């Protein structure tokens, strides 16, 4: 369970919603909205579902609406139920009025799935892909029988792309491998394929095979494959240096000048014919690597707060967090979402206290029984009229003794020693062990409570900052991706 600006129980949340709604404009009969966010079976834990659901509420509702979030595991798929108030906390306007007017594509609900899908991708879990155009009945039957020519075409294209050096080489290899193609980069439909001799009558547009089969994506994949192959070759040479140099007279090979395009990473370096490395050159490289490793060890430790140094009032916030025992961003991040924490011993301490309190109560009862025993012993020593008369005079003490003995018999069963009732010394020993364990956990737990209370002041602020930074990086990655695609497109054209 999680809630925002209201109580988490249903009755309390309803009352809190009602209080905010009473100060609203009152122009709609809608009281609240219900969102269900579902995940694939066995893909998330309830704690992860709660975290993703809370992030969804933060991004979608922007902190302007009360909500209650509950994770359900009653189905094979874990899912979140989110109910949020229709009335804005701050201006009294309804969600329906502010966000759900106009054309369907302009409404907030149109954004909800996009936000949810984005969160799922960030957390590395699956999303439901939009349905593409369906296939014919014949094609569906062929897929079921494993005879689909589209599947064969996809496999053949992937195979040809793997051993091609660039897109032009890919087109040449297609012709040699029984794939007919039509490539017209100036047209709207740039690339089409057809399998020779497979019964395929018409050419198939590359887009209908999937987004990975367009001219641009094929060119990108070939480039990535070539870079990976180049990197693996260099790695193999480093692992087998005896193959990279001759100990006596090195053989001479002709070098070719590399392409003048400047490399950005090791995998981007232009290819050239490899010259033979001498033993002295190899030893020099090893020495340089050793010096670099030593320099990395001697380097000063990384800034534990590097992730949030760009925040407003960062130094002030960090100083307050460190005074409360929160020593790094990663420690702070452990308090971002409600869930188990290794230093939180609340349940364990409560259980220990419950156990030793029960034992101490039993010990107290045994002491009280011993205090009352002389009166009860005298009562048992009498008989007839004298016993009845003695009981009337000492009724309270005798009844107290009998009730105490009954309590001891009922509550000593868990502490029997070899089937025999425990002595007071046995119980004291058990109680002291439990108290010792309790006292050993208490300092760590109290330090945790201090950290938690300190972190709580800044959790939402830091999380919002991290979300904004993440979104900024994602936008930049998207922009760079588009630039790369445009460069590839220009190259192909």
PDB file of C-alpha atoms in Angstrom, residues 27 57 92 105 110 112 132 166 170 210 237 245 263 274 324 378 415 475-476:
ATOM      1  CA  UNK A  27     -18.892  21.260 -11.357  1.00  0.00           C
ATOM      2  CA  UNK A  57       1.613   8.558 -10.130  1.00  0.00           C
ATOM      3  CA  UNK A  92     -10.020  22.971  -6.591  1.00  0.00           C
ATOM      4  CA  UNK A 105      -5.361  12.321 -28.593  1.00  0.00           C
ATOM      5  CA  UNK A 110      -3.560   9.278 -24.172  1.00  0.00           C
ATOM      6  CA  UNK A 112      -0.880   7.495 -19.530  1.00  0.00           C
ATOM      7  CA  UNK A 132       0.773  -4.094 -36.485  1.00  0.00           C
ATOM      8  CA  UNK A 166      28.480  -2.434 -45.689  1.00  0.00           C
ATOM      9  CA  UNK A 170      24.732  -6.383 -48.552  1.00  0.00           C
ATOM     10  CA  UNK A 210       9.568  -5.278 -39.296  1.00  0.00           C
ATOM     11  CA  UNK A 237      45.265 -10.667 -30.330  1.00  0.00           C
ATOM     12  CA  UNK A 245      54.755 -11.005 -32.920  1.00  0.00           C
ATOM     13  CA  UNK A 263      37.670   7.410 -34.499  1.00  0.00           C
ATOM     14  CA  UNK A 274      47.938  -5.367 -39.184  1.00  0.00           C
ATOM     15  CA  UNK A 324      21.843  12.415  10.103  1.00  0.00           C
ATOM     16  CA  UNK A 378      -2.742 -23.721  55.296  1.00  0.00           C
ATOM     17  CA  UNK A 415       9.288 -23.443  27.728  1.00  0.00           C
ATOM     18  CA  UNK A 475      15.759  13.169 -24.694  1.00  0.00           C
ATOM     19  CA  UNK A 476      19.413  13.736 -25.569  1.00  0.00           C
TER      20      UNK A 476
END
